[in-house]
XYZ file of C-alpha atoms in Angstrom:
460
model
C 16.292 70.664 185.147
C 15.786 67.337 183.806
C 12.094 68.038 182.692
C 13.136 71.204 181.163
C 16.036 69.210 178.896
C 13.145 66.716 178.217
C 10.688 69.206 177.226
C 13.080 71.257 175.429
C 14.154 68.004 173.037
C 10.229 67.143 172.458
C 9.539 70.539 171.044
C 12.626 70.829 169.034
C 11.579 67.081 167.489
C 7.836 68.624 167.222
C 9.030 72.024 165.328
C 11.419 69.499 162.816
C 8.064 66.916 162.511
C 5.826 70.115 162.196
C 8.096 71.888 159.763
C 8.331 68.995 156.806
C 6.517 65.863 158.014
C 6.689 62.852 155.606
C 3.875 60.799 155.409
C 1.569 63.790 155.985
C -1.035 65.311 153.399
C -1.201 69.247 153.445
C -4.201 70.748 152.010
C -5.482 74.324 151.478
C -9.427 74.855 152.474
C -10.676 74.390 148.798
C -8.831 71.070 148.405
C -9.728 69.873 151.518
C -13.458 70.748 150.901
C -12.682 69.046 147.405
C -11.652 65.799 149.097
C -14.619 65.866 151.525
C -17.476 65.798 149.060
C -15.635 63.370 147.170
C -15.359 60.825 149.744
C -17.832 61.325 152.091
C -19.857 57.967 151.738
C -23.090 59.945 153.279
C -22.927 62.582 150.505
C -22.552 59.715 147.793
C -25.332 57.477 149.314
C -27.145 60.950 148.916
C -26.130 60.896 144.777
C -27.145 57.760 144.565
C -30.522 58.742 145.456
C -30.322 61.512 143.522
C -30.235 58.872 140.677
C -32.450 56.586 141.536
C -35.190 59.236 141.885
C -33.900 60.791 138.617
C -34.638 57.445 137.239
C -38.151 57.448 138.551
C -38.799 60.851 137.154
C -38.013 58.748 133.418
C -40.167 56.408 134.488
C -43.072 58.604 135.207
C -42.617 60.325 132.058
C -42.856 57.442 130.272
C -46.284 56.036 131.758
C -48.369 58.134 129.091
C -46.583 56.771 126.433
C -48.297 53.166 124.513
C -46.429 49.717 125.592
C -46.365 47.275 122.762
C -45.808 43.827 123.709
C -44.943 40.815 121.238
C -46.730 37.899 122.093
C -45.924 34.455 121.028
C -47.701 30.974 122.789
C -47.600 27.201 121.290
C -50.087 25.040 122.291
C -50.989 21.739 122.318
C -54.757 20.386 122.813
C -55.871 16.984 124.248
C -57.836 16.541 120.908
C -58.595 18.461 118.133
C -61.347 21.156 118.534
C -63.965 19.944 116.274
C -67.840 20.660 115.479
C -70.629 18.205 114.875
C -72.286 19.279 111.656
C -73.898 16.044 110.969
C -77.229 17.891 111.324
C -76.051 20.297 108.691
C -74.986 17.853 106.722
C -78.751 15.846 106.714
C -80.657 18.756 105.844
C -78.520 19.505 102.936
C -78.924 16.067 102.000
C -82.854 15.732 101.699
C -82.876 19.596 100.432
C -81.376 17.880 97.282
C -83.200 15.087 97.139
C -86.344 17.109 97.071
C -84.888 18.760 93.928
C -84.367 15.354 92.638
C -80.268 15.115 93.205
C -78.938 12.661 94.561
C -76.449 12.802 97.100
C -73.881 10.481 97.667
C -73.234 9.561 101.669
C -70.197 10.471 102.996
C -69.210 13.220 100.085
C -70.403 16.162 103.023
C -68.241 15.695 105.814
C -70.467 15.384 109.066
C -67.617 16.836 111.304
C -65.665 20.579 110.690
C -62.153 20.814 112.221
C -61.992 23.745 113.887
C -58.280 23.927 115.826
C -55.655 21.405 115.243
C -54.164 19.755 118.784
C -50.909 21.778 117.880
C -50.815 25.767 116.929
C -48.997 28.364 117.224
C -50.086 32.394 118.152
C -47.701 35.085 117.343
C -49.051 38.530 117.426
C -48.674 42.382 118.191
C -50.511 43.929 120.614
C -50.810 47.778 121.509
C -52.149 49.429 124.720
C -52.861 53.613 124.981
C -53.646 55.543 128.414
C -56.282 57.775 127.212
C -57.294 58.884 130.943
C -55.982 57.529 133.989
C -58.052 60.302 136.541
C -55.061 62.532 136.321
C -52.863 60.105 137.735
C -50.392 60.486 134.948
C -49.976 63.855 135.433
C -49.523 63.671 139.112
C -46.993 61.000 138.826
C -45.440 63.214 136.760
C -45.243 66.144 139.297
C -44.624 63.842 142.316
C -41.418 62.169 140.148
C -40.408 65.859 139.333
C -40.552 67.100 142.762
C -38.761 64.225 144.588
C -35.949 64.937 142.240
C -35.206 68.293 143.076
C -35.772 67.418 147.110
C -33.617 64.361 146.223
C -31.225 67.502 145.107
C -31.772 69.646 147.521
C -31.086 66.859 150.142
C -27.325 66.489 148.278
C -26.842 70.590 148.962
C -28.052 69.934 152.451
C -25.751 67.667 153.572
C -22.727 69.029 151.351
C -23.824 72.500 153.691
C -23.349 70.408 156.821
C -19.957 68.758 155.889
C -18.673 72.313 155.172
C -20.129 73.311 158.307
C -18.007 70.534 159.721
C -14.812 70.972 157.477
C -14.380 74.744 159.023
C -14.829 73.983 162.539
C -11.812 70.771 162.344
C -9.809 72.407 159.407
C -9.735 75.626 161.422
C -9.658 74.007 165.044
C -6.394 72.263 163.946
C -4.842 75.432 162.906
C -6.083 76.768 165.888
C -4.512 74.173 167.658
C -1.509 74.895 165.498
C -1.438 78.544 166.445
C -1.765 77.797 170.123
C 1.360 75.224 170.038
C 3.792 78.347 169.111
C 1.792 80.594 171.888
C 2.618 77.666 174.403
C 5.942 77.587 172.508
C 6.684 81.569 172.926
C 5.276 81.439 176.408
C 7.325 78.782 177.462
C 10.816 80.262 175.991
C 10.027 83.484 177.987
C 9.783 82.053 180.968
C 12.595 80.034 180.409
C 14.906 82.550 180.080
C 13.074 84.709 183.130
C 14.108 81.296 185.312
C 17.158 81.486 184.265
C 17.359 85.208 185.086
C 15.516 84.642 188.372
C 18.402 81.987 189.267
C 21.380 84.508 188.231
C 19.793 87.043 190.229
C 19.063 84.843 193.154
C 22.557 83.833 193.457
C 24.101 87.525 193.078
C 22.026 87.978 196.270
C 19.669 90.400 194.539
C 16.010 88.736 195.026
C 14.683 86.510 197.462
C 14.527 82.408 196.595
C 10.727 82.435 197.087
C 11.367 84.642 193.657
C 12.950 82.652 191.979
C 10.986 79.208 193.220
C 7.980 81.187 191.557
C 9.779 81.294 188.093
C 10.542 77.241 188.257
C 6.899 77.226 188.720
C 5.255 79.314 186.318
C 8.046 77.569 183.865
C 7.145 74.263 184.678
C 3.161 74.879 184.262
C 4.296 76.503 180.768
C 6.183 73.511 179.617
C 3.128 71.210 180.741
C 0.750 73.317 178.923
C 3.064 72.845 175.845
C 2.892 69.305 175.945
C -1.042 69.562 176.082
C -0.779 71.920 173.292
C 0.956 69.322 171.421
C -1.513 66.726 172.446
C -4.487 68.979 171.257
C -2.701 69.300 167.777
C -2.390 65.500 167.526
C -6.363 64.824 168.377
C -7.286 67.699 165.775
C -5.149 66.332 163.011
C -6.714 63.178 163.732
C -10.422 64.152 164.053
C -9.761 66.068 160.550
C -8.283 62.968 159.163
C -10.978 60.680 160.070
C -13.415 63.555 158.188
C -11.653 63.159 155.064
C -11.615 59.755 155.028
C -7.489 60.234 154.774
C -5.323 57.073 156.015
C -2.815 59.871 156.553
C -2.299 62.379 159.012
C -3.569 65.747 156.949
C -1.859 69.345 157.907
C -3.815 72.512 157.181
C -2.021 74.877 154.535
C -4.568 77.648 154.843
C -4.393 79.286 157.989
C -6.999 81.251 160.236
C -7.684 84.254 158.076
C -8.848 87.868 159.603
C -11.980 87.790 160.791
C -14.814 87.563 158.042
C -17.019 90.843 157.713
C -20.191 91.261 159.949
C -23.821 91.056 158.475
C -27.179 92.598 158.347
C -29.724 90.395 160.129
C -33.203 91.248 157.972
C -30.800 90.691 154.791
C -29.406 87.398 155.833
C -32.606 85.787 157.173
C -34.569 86.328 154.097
C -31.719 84.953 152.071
C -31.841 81.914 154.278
C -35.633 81.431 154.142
C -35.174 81.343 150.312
C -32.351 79.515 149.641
C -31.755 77.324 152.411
C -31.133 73.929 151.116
C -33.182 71.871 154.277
C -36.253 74.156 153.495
C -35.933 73.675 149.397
C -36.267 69.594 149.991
C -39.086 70.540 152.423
C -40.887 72.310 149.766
C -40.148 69.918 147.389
C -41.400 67.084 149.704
C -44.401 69.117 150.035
C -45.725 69.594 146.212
C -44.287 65.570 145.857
C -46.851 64.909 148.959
C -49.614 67.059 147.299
C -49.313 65.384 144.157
C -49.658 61.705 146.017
C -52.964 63.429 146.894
C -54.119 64.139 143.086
C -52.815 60.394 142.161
C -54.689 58.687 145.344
C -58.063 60.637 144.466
C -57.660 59.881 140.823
C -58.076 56.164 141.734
C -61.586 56.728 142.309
C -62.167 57.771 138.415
C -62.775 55.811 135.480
C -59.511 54.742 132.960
C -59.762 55.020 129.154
C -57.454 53.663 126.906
C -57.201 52.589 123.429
C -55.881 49.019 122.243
C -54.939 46.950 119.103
C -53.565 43.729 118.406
C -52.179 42.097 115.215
C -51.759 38.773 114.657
C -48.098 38.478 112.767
C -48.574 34.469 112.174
C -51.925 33.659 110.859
C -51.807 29.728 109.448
C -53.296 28.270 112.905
C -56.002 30.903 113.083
C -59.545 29.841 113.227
C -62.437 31.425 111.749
C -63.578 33.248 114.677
C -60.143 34.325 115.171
C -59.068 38.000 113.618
C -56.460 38.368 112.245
C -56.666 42.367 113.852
C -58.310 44.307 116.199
C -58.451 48.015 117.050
C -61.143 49.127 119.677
C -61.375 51.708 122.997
C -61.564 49.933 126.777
C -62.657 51.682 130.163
C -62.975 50.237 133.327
C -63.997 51.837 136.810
C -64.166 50.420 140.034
C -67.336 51.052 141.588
C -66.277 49.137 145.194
C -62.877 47.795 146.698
C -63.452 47.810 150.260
C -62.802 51.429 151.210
C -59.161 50.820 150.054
C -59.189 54.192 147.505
C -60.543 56.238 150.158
C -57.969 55.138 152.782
C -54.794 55.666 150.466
C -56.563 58.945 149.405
C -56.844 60.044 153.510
C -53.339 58.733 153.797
C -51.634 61.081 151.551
C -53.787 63.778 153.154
C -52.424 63.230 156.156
C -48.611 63.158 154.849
C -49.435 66.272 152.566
C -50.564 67.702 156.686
C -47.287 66.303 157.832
C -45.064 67.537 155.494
C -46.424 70.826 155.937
C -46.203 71.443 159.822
C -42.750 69.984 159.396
C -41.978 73.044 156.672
C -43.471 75.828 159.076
C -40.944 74.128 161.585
C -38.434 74.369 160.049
C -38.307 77.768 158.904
C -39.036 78.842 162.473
C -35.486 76.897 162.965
C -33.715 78.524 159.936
C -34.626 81.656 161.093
C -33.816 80.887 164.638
C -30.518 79.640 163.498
C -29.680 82.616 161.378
C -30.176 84.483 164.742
C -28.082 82.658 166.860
C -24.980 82.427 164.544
C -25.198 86.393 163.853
C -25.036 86.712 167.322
C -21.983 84.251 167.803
C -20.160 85.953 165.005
C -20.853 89.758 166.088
C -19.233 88.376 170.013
C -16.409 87.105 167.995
C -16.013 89.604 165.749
C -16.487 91.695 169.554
C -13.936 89.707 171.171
C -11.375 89.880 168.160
C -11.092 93.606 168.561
C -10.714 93.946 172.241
C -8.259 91.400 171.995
C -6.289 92.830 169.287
C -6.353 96.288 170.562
C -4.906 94.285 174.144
C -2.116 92.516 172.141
C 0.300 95.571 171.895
C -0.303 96.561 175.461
C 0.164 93.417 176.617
C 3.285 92.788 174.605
C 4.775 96.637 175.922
C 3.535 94.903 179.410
C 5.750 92.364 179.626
C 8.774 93.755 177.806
C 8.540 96.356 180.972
C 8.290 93.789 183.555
C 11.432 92.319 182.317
C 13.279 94.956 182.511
C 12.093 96.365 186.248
C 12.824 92.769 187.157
C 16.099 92.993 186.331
C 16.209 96.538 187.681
C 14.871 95.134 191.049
C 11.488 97.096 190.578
C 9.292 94.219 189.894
C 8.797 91.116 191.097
C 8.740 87.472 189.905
C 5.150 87.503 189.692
C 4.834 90.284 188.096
C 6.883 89.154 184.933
C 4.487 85.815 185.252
C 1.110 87.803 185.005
C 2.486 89.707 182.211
C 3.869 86.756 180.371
C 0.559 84.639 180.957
C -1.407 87.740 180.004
C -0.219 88.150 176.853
C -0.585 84.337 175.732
C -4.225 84.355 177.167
C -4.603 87.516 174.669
C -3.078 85.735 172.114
C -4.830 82.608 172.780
C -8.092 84.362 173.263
C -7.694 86.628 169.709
C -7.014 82.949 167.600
C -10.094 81.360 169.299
C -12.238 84.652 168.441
C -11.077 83.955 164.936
C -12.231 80.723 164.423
C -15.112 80.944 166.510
C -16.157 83.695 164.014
C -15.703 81.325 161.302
C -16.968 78.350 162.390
C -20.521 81.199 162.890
C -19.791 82.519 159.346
C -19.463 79.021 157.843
C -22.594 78.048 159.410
C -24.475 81.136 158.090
C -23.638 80.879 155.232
C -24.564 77.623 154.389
C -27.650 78.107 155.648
C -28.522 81.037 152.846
C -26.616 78.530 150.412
C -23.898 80.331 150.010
C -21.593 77.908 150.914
C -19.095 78.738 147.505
C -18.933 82.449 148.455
C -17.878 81.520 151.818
C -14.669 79.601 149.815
C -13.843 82.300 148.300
C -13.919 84.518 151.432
C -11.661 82.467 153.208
C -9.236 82.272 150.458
C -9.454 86.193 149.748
C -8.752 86.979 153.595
C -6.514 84.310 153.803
C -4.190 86.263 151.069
C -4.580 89.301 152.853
């Protein structure tokens, strides 16, 4: 009897806690889901990439473009640059005085100043990629493709945390749901002990009748307690998914089971829109275009320059004051390095590829095996809920031949543990088809219709 007084005071405490609990945060499905791909520092590390190849996508674009630098240098020589004309200077000397002119020494100087010890350069130079080999262009393509797989790689893992987010949001209200079964189940055979003891003492049943009531009672009440335990872990492990420093109650409960699909229909969606196998592709054309780059190495590069000197006093005479022209280079021999970067991406192009076939052999392997879970629950959920009202007539006539003196104590038990084990059995079928449903379809990427399924059937 003590137990039972204990028991009864911890679930009247749990049904006040459970009823308004301060310090809790309730969320519906959408908010929760909401929360999650705010939070979740996976999915933001996954942005952040998103970015940073976004970013490299600019910068590919902008590798065809000309890059003008401004160049500025002051120098200072050990001595001025200067050039002996003293030679020059002689033979321009006698030239004269052949023509009978005399030339004063030292009027012709016999040195020329070419570059002071100090100058300054300032100028503007210009440089044009005319042809790179096509490596532009593949840059281009590879930058473009890792941005959508950088994308797709976001819708991936925001399909997996949904995933996730049904099988916790809806495992706590199924551990919810199961806490008032264990509740119901307990209260019943609470009040067939009780009958079981008036009985025994009117003289009416045996006390190996009544010893089996304490008994099924007291398994009941230790089931609740588990029950209550099991609510506790899942509003923790759904805490600890949203990132929540609170405890976090579910406001949508366990709608009616979500409709069942057509196999051919579903798998086709799923091999075109699943997000894994869109940043597989994309990794793919990124991997091919590493290939175009790598063998464009091995061709010549054409570009176009010009320079402008912007300060000109320090300039010498074989020093322009601008320049326009056309450059190409093309390396003939490095060593075999081309050809081994160029066999490299081959190799990852051969990679990338097996991995795709792979994976759609998964995808569609997965759409298989979750059609199959959610047809058995969608199976189970009807035998169960045809069982409920026979089960429920079951053990309202048990009761009543046990009072009668028809029935036994054990047969009241089976029918009262019968009908939780229905109950228990039709909740479990419910989220099991969800949690099947959920992972479906996210796998077509569909994950926002399946939001709006659960709220729709959640109204009903």
């Amino acid at each position: 009897m003590l137990r039972s007084a204990f028991v009864g005071l911890a679930l009247v405490c749990a049904g006040v806690a459970q009823g308004s609990e301060p310090g809790t945060r309730s969320l519906d499905f959408r908010a929760a889901l909401q929360r999650l791909v705010s939070v979740n520092e996976t999915l933001q590390a996954s942005r952040a990439a998103v970015d940073q190849s976004r970013a490299e996508r600019a910068e590919a674009d902008a590798r065809g473009l000309p890059t003008i630098e401004l160049k500025s240098r002051y120098s200072h020589l050990n001595a001025p640059l200067e050039a002996d004309v003293g030679g020059v200077v002689d033979a321009i000397s006698v030239g004269f005085q052949q023509l009978g002119v005399d030339v004063p020494g030292g009027i012709l100087p016999r040195e020329y100043r070419i570059q002071d010890r100090n100058f300054v350069n300032l100028s503007l130079r210009a440089l044009q990629p005319v042809y790179l080999g096509g490596r532009i262009e593949a840059g281009r393509d590879a930058a473009r493709h890792g941005l959508a797989a950088s994308e797709a790689a976001v819708d991936r893992q925001s399909a997996e945390l949904e995933v996730s987010l049904v099988d916790r949001f809806f495992g706590q209200a199924l551990a919810s749901e199961s806490l008032e079964v264990r509740k119901r189940s307990a209260e019943s055979l609470r009040r067939h002990e009780f009958n079981a003891r008036r009985l025994e003492a009117e003289g009416q049943i045996a006390r190996v009748e009544r010893l089996r009531a304490s008994v099924a009672l007291a398994e009941a009440e230790n089931e609740l307690l588990v029950a209550q335990e099991q609510l506790a872990l899942s509003r923790a492990a759904l805490a600890a998914l949203l990132a929540s420093d609170r405890p976090v109650t579910t406001a949508t409960p366990i709608p009616a089971p979500p409709p069942s699909v057509e196999r051919d229909v579903w798998k086709a969606a799923a091999e075109d829109a699943n997000p894994a196998l869109r940043e597989a592709a994309q990794r793919l054309e990124q991997a091919r275009a590493g290939v175009r780059a790598a063998r464009g190495e091995s061709l010549p590069v054409v570009s176009l320059f010009g320079s402008r000197e912007l300060y000109t006093e320090d300039l010498t005479l074989v020093d322009p004051e601008w320049v326009v022209g056309v450059q190409a280079s093309w390396t003939l021999f490095d060593g075999g390095q081309r050809r081994a970067r160029t066999t490299r991406a081959e190799a990852r192009v051969s990679e990338v590829d097996r991995r795709l076939q792979a994976g759609r052999r998964d995808v569609a392997l997965l759409v298989d095996q979750q059609i199959d879970r959610l047809n058995g629950a969608l199976a189970r959920h009807r035998t169960l809920s045809a069982t409920a009202e026979l089960t429920d007539e079951s053990l309202r006539a048990q009761q009543r031949a046990f009072e009668e003196g028809f029935a036994t104590s054990m047969d009241v038990i089976e029918a009262e543990l019968a009908r939780s084990r229905v109950a228990l059995g039709e909740l479990a079928a419910r989220r099991d088809a969800w949690v099947a449903a959920a992972a479906l379809y996210t796998a077509a990427g569909r994950g926002e219709q399946l939001v709006d399924l659960i709220e729709q059937l959640a109204d009903d």
